[in-house]
């Protein structure tokens, strides 16, 4: 298992996937951190509430009942030697220029003395210089983080956000760890927060804030996310409220006597709220509360439907006959006749229905299935994630014409990967498709040749291999003939 390490006087944690915006002091305690969405067209995406799934009986298991086997543990600080000869700004900038990876030098007051301090940042290193002797042009090296190389850290980001409501920003370090084994990949985000006061910097909070695992061997996906946010409970009483949620389907099984047991159902994990109290030096875990109960959904299938003219539409499923284990082969049939080629699916999460999606007041045949990744074959397009696949046919008499064939990565607890929705309220249905939830090459840089640091805003810097958990949505609209992006 890969883990990152803290160093020196030190800073280290594995990358975090949640981005916190600057905090207003009048934040209500019930507010949650909203995760920004990157969407091809500006739209609002919402998952169904637990009430909308109340036909399923919730379980009482406290989340998390078990830790996914692929989730790295939070890193442990490891002391390092410090470049103590760096005292002037010229020395610091020369040191940054000599780094193996592209490095940024940031001038910002982070200890509240109204004078700029100096932060040196790249993917594997943060060095903080506090300037107690500014009148003489000298700086004191105060905090030194240097990651062990090739430990799975793909990228890093630092932000400067006030987590303690003292009008001085803390250093918020996010790190992304990537681990791949065969056709399966896991992405884990860690967040570490450091406070600098006077001549000292120390860690005040650390935790994993997200994980995404997709299993190319068994066609499953597991996503867990945590949303920490600082709040004011009362005068001089500050909290971090961290909301946790997640789901898994055909994945996140447990290792039992060296045998990987695949869960063949859909599980919405129990939602939890964890509270951390500020004691003047750091945030200490206080307690946690159940926000929503876990739900096990063994099946959500409808494989037979009668059309408006009495047509019989069905999904014919051949179990475990696809290339990927635990993946079935689906075939659409209309009145017993085959429509199009077969495609991978999961037998217990495949649905067929009749609905007007083209706006011509005639019912179209719509099929939506869940499937694991498709890595490309003669008939199946490349889809690098566990996903939903929507296929639609326009029916005229005994004839059928395909009008939609769209896949999208499952990123929400309702398995949303593709969805029919009138997003602009114009009476016409659109198809929404979710992209891969991690931008694996966000700034088009080479992992082995370049590690540029990008400034996103005056208070946010990230290395080119860093990516948040993203919600990139492509909108397909009816063009009079087919649905196209």
XYZ file of C-alpha atoms in Angstrom:
485
model
C 0.000 0.000 0.000
C 1.361 3.343 -1.000
C 1.483 6.247 1.431
C 3.076 9.669 1.512
C 5.202 10.967 4.372
C 5.573 14.259 6.219
C 9.040 15.647 6.490
C 11.397 17.910 8.289
C 9.865 20.209 10.747
C 7.384 19.064 8.578
C 4.427 18.946 6.362
C 3.219 15.864 4.626
C 0.004 14.173 3.860
C -1.482 12.536 0.824
C -3.461 14.699 -1.514
C -6.929 15.964 -0.702
C -9.717 16.108 -3.175
C -12.022 18.717 -1.697
C -11.530 22.397 -2.353
C -12.626 24.866 0.315
C -13.433 28.415 -0.647
C -12.532 31.373 1.576
C -14.712 31.252 4.665
C -17.131 33.917 5.861
C -17.417 34.297 9.618
C -21.225 34.238 9.534
C -21.390 30.670 8.226
C -24.284 28.806 9.817
C -23.449 25.568 11.544
C -25.768 23.566 9.326
C -24.161 24.667 6.073
C -22.243 22.096 4.098
C -19.334 22.646 1.800
C -20.614 22.675 -1.755
C -18.365 20.910 -4.181
C -17.920 22.890 -7.369
C -18.848 21.156 -10.590
C -17.150 21.389 -13.940
C -19.976 21.060 -16.441
C -19.890 21.333 -20.203
C -23.164 23.262 -20.081
C -24.112 25.181 -16.925
C -26.587 22.922 -15.170
C -27.508 21.750 -11.693
C -27.119 18.068 -10.920
C -28.870 16.564 -7.916
C -28.927 13.015 -6.584
C -32.158 11.443 -5.297
C -32.849 11.899 -1.634
C -33.037 8.894 0.686
C -36.839 9.348 0.624
C -36.838 8.687 -3.103
C -35.250 5.304 -2.436
C -37.472 4.384 0.494
C -38.773 1.288 -1.214
C -35.548 -0.335 -0.031
C -35.090 -1.291 3.602
C -32.155 0.566 5.183
C -29.671 -1.325 7.298
C -28.445 -0.144 10.670
C -24.722 -0.651 10.092
C -22.688 2.354 11.185
C -20.550 3.726 8.369
C -17.886 2.857 7.665
C -18.515 -0.759 8.664
C -15.194 -1.697 7.096
C -12.411 0.265 5.477
C -11.963 -0.428 1.758
C -8.815 -2.484 1.323
C -7.385 -0.048 -1.229
C -7.569 3.067 1.010
C -4.071 4.181 2.073
C -3.568 5.095 5.706
C -2.903 8.703 6.628
C 0.834 9.384 6.380
C 3.121 9.780 9.360
C 5.566 12.699 9.697
C 9.177 11.820 8.999
C 11.864 14.326 10.128
C 14.327 15.547 7.524
C 17.392 17.693 7.387
C 16.729 21.334 6.627
C 18.541 23.663 4.196
C 19.591 25.994 7.012
C 21.825 28.112 4.782
C 18.792 29.683 3.113
C 18.303 33.063 4.779
C 17.916 35.728 2.085
C 15.267 35.960 -0.603
C 18.003 35.536 -3.223
C 19.103 32.259 -1.597
C 15.512 31.049 -1.447
C 14.782 31.840 -5.090
C 18.042 30.219 -6.179
C 17.120 27.124 -4.147
C 13.690 26.988 -5.849
C 15.245 27.330 -9.305
C 17.533 24.366 -8.629
C 14.702 21.961 -7.764
C 14.220 18.940 -10.006
C 10.545 19.816 -10.372
C 9.157 23.192 -11.379
C 8.713 25.221 -8.206
C 6.803 28.366 -7.284
C 7.874 30.938 -4.671
C 4.889 32.501 -2.887
C 5.075 35.717 -0.848
C 2.256 35.842 1.706
C 1.715 36.731 5.367
C 0.664 33.455 7.009
C 1.554 34.121 10.660
C -0.398 37.338 11.132
C 2.457 39.807 11.729
C 1.550 41.952 8.678
C 4.770 41.015 6.855
C 5.044 38.639 3.920
C 6.539 35.245 4.559
C 7.972 33.011 1.817
C 6.603 29.609 0.798
C 8.428 27.368 -1.694
C 6.104 24.771 -3.261
C 6.248 21.932 -5.779
C 4.729 18.450 -6.020
C 7.066 16.885 -3.479
C 8.122 19.809 -1.314
C 6.931 22.736 0.771
C 9.387 24.971 2.608
C 8.131 27.856 4.760
C 10.345 30.798 5.704
C 9.041 33.138 8.403
C 10.778 36.495 8.478
C 11.414 37.469 12.071
C 14.516 39.399 11.014
C 12.998 41.237 8.052
C 14.652 44.488 8.981
C 17.948 42.833 8.118
C 16.528 41.058 5.046
C 16.895 37.613 6.615
C 14.349 34.800 6.899
C 14.125 31.863 9.273
C 13.417 28.469 7.669
C 10.536 27.239 9.794
C 8.703 24.370 8.123
C 10.150 21.816 5.738
C 8.187 19.140 3.895
C 9.776 16.789 1.404
C 7.923 13.729 0.132
C 9.643 10.440 -0.531
C 9.689 10.110 -4.278
C 7.616 7.553 -6.198
C 5.321 6.775 -3.297
C 2.227 7.137 -5.455
C 1.777 10.884 -5.086
C 0.526 12.127 -8.437
C 0.140 15.786 -7.566
C -0.284 18.404 -4.854
C -2.124 21.631 -4.218
C -1.834 24.297 -1.562
C -4.423 26.887 -0.667
C -4.438 29.617 1.945
C -7.697 29.582 3.900
C -8.612 30.839 7.377
C -9.667 27.698 9.267
C -9.351 29.222 12.756
C -11.163 32.554 12.267
C -8.190 34.648 13.380
C -7.969 36.571 10.082
C -4.712 34.792 9.185
C -4.769 32.031 6.572
C -3.640 28.495 7.264
C -1.717 26.372 4.752
C -4.149 23.846 3.304
C -2.254 21.012 1.618
C -4.135 18.608 -0.674
C -2.452 15.522 -2.088
C -3.611 12.941 -4.611
C -2.329 9.369 -4.397
C -2.836 7.081 -7.392
C -2.413 3.338 -7.269
C -2.941 0.964 -10.203
C -2.919 -2.810 -10.316
C -3.750 -4.510 -13.585
C -6.947 -2.971 -14.916
C -8.000 -1.539 -11.543
C -7.152 1.934 -10.249
C -7.643 3.776 -6.989
C -7.422 7.501 -6.311
C -7.208 8.797 -2.757
C -7.214 12.401 -1.583
C -5.774 13.622 1.727
C -5.976 17.050 3.307
C -3.571 18.484 5.900
C -3.909 21.929 7.464
C -0.973 23.798 9.019
C -1.028 26.915 11.136
C 1.948 29.259 11.437
C 2.175 31.612 14.415
C 5.122 33.748 15.428
C 8.169 31.548 14.667
C 6.489 28.134 14.543
C 4.261 26.078 12.210
C 2.334 22.950 13.196
C -0.390 20.659 11.894
C -3.912 21.390 13.159
C -5.996 18.858 11.175
C -5.459 15.953 8.824
C -7.705 13.387 7.169
C -8.557 11.583 3.967
C -11.308 13.415 2.120
C -12.098 11.150 -0.776
C -11.461 7.904 -2.585
C -12.433 6.601 -5.999
C -11.825 2.990 -6.962
C -12.879 1.318 -10.179
C -12.324 -2.371 -10.649
C -11.618 -3.404 -14.222
C -11.480 -7.053 -13.182
C -15.008 -7.314 -11.782
C -16.614 -4.213 -13.261
C -17.338 -2.370 -10.020
C -16.920 1.100 -8.596
C -16.566 2.514 -5.068
C -16.624 6.194 -4.182
C -16.280 7.736 -0.721
C -16.193 11.473 -0.101
C -15.798 13.694 2.939
C -16.561 17.403 3.094
C -14.789 19.203 5.981
C -15.753 22.802 6.710
C -14.879 25.175 9.559
C -17.794 26.698 11.475
C -18.337 29.162 14.292
C -20.466 27.578 17.019
C -20.206 30.575 19.387
C -17.654 33.152 20.486
C -14.240 31.475 20.683
C -15.849 28.070 19.967
C -14.816 26.850 16.536
C -15.556 23.522 14.888
C -14.845 21.508 11.790
C -17.971 19.770 10.547
C -17.120 16.931 8.174
C -19.879 15.188 6.232
C -19.100 11.713 4.845
C -20.953 9.757 2.179
C -20.267 6.977 -0.310
C -21.498 4.027 -2.324
C -20.207 0.879 -3.951
C -21.451 -1.596 -6.540
C -19.758 -4.798 -7.672
C -16.627 -3.727 -5.872
C -15.051 -2.812 -2.543
C -15.263 -6.423 -1.490
C -13.243 -7.640 1.463
C -10.182 -9.841 1.545
C -11.057 -13.059 3.349
C -8.392 -15.754 3.531
C -6.723 -14.250 0.450
C -9.975 -14.517 -1.547
C -11.499 -11.326 -2.908
C -15.256 -11.426 -2.306
C -17.145 -9.278 -4.786
C -20.381 -7.661 -3.647
C -22.899 -8.203 -6.447
C -25.278 -5.554 -5.182
C -25.464 -1.774 -4.880
C -24.780 -0.345 -1.428
C -25.333 3.247 -0.394
C -23.110 3.731 2.609
C -24.283 5.283 5.813
C -23.890 9.049 5.864
C -21.959 10.372 8.845
C -21.149 13.782 10.307
C -17.909 14.031 12.283
C -17.201 16.991 14.576
C -13.774 18.355 15.543
C -13.340 21.031 18.219
C -10.705 23.759 18.241
C -8.690 23.767 21.496
C -6.552 26.786 20.670
C -3.770 24.694 19.153
C -5.408 22.081 16.902
C -8.747 20.531 15.971
C -9.494 17.464 18.132
C -12.071 14.821 17.193
C -15.185 15.271 19.334
C -17.933 12.914 18.149
C -19.827 11.706 15.112
C -23.504 11.419 14.214
C -25.497 9.304 11.790
C -26.859 11.488 8.985
C -28.521 8.762 6.910
C -28.836 5.002 7.103
C -27.088 2.586 4.784
C -29.149 0.959 2.046
C -28.554 -2.328 0.264
C -30.177 -2.492 -3.178
C -29.818 -6.004 -4.606
C -31.525 -5.212 -7.893
C -33.065 -2.420 -9.950
C -33.996 -4.156 -13.188
C -36.903 -4.154 -15.637
C -36.163 -6.278 -18.680
C -39.605 -6.502 -20.326
C -41.935 -3.732 -21.485
C -44.968 -3.462 -23.781
C -45.074 -0.489 -26.156
C -48.036 1.794 -27.019
C -48.943 -0.318 -30.078
C -48.528 -3.611 -28.260
C -44.879 -4.096 -29.236
C -42.984 -6.419 -26.964
C -39.554 -5.051 -26.032
C -37.115 -6.985 -23.907
C -33.510 -7.198 -22.802
C -32.199 -10.706 -23.352
C -29.390 -11.364 -20.872
C -26.761 -14.076 -21.039
C -25.120 -14.375 -17.620
C -21.333 -14.147 -17.270
C -20.744 -14.435 -20.999
C -18.830 -11.219 -21.458
C -15.035 -10.878 -21.369
C -15.015 -9.359 -17.863
C -15.890 -11.633 -14.890
C -19.271 -10.911 -13.279
C -20.301 -9.066 -16.453
C -23.232 -10.219 -18.568
C -24.078 -9.797 -22.242
C -27.267 -7.896 -23.072
C -29.245 -7.970 -26.311
C -32.232 -5.736 -27.138
C -35.137 -7.460 -28.877
C -38.345 -6.013 -30.348
C -41.114 -8.507 -31.029
C -38.482 -11.210 -30.906
C -36.222 -9.541 -33.473
C -32.696 -8.465 -32.500
C -31.978 -4.719 -32.438
C -28.275 -3.928 -32.839
C -25.260 -5.744 -31.428
C -25.023 -7.136 -27.900
C -23.276 -5.078 -25.215
C -21.894 -5.607 -21.688
C -24.228 -5.110 -18.735
C -25.066 -6.264 -15.216
C -28.207 -8.385 -15.150
C -29.551 -6.856 -11.936
C -29.135 -3.219 -13.019
C -30.626 -3.182 -16.532
C -33.880 -1.407 -17.457
C -36.037 -1.012 -20.554
C -38.909 1.469 -20.990
C -40.994 3.416 -23.473
C -40.890 7.209 -23.316
C -40.933 10.154 -25.688
C -37.405 11.592 -25.613
C -37.288 13.163 -29.101
C -40.319 15.403 -28.574
C -42.410 14.051 -31.472
C -45.188 12.791 -29.141
C -44.336 9.179 -29.973
C -42.844 6.735 -27.492
C -39.221 5.754 -28.044
C -37.581 2.576 -26.783
C -35.010 3.416 -24.069
C -32.567 0.980 -22.464
C -30.234 1.894 -19.577
C -27.739 -0.570 -18.096
C -24.860 -0.494 -15.626
C -21.555 -2.038 -16.685
C -17.903 -2.193 -15.757
C -15.146 -0.576 -17.844
C -14.909 -1.367 -21.564
C -11.307 -1.394 -22.688
C -12.191 -1.662 -26.364
C -13.149 -4.536 -28.637
C -14.543 -4.930 -32.133
C -18.076 -3.986 -31.110
C -17.753 -2.033 -27.862
C -16.410 1.517 -27.562
C -13.675 2.361 -25.069
C -15.149 3.467 -21.722
C -12.457 3.605 -18.993
C -14.801 3.446 -15.993
C -17.702 1.593 -14.461
C -20.605 3.320 -16.133
C -24.184 3.571 -17.227
C -24.977 3.020 -20.892
C -28.114 4.454 -22.530
C -29.361 3.231 -25.914
C -32.555 4.571 -27.535
C -34.474 3.633 -30.673
C -37.155 5.515 -32.565
C -39.860 3.000 -33.556
C -41.889 3.339 -36.774
C -44.205 0.393 -37.373
C -41.940 -2.633 -37.506
C -38.843 -0.521 -38.123
C -36.382 0.891 -35.596
C -33.709 3.579 -35.858
C -31.082 4.219 -33.186
C -31.230 7.830 -31.960
C -28.950 7.684 -28.890
C -25.977 5.648 -27.699
C -24.368 7.382 -24.731
C -22.176 6.182 -21.834
C -21.201 8.022 -18.669
C -19.093 7.160 -15.596
C -21.145 6.356 -12.486
C -20.241 9.035 -9.942
C -23.255 9.351 -7.612
C -24.969 7.046 -5.160
C -27.926 6.601 -7.545
C -25.312 5.252 -10.031
C -25.755 8.347 -12.191
C -23.636 8.082 -15.288
C -26.299 8.974 -17.845
C -29.672 10.573 -17.214
C -32.630 11.985 -19.135
C -33.503 15.453 -17.881
C -35.003 18.683 -19.206
C -32.260 20.860 -17.778
C -33.326 24.160 -19.339
C -37.076 23.682 -18.817
C -37.880 24.117 -22.512
C -39.986 20.991 -22.737
C -37.254 19.034 -24.537
C -35.325 16.224 -22.854
C -31.526 16.232 -22.803
C -29.181 13.336 -22.054
C -26.560 14.081 -19.389
C -23.363 12.004 -19.370
C -20.707 12.135 -16.629
C -17.038 12.040 -17.553
C -14.205 10.258 -15.757
C -14.213 11.732 -12.226
C -10.463 12.371 -12.120
C -8.742 14.490 -14.748
C -5.676 12.311 -15.203
C -3.708 14.922 -17.136
C -5.327 18.237 -16.191
C -2.616 20.529 -17.545
C -1.312 18.383 -20.392
C 2.079 17.762 -18.837
C 4.312 14.708 -18.831
C 4.666 12.926 -15.482
C 8.281 12.025 -16.149
C 9.491 15.208 -17.831
C 7.665 18.132 -16.324
C 5.953 19.055 -13.085
C 4.797 22.624 -13.583
C 3.063 24.533 -10.815
C -0.047 26.421 -11.870
C -1.560 29.401 -10.076
C -5.337 29.095 -10.071
C -6.007 32.192 -7.966
C -3.935 34.400 -5.641
C -4.600 31.910 -2.839
C -4.421 28.591 -4.713
C -1.564 26.756 -6.434
C -1.475 23.234 -7.820
C 0.971 20.998 -9.639
C 0.062 19.852 -13.105
C -0.664 16.260 -12.103
C -3.127 17.239 -9.386
C -6.855 16.830 -9.948
C -9.886 17.082 -7.733
C -12.767 14.633 -7.910
C -14.525 16.287 -10.827
C -18.093 16.429 -12.101
C -17.593 16.980 -15.788
C -20.984 16.648 -17.485
C -21.564 16.501 -21.241
C -25.040 17.440 -22.462
C -26.492 15.643 -25.500
C -29.355 17.473 -27.238
C -31.844 16.377 -29.873
C -30.799 17.809 -33.245
C -33.845 16.609 -35.169
C -32.299 13.296 -36.050
C -30.186 11.998 -33.127
C -28.889 13.102 -29.741
C -25.469 14.736 -30.122
C -23.165 16.668 -27.748
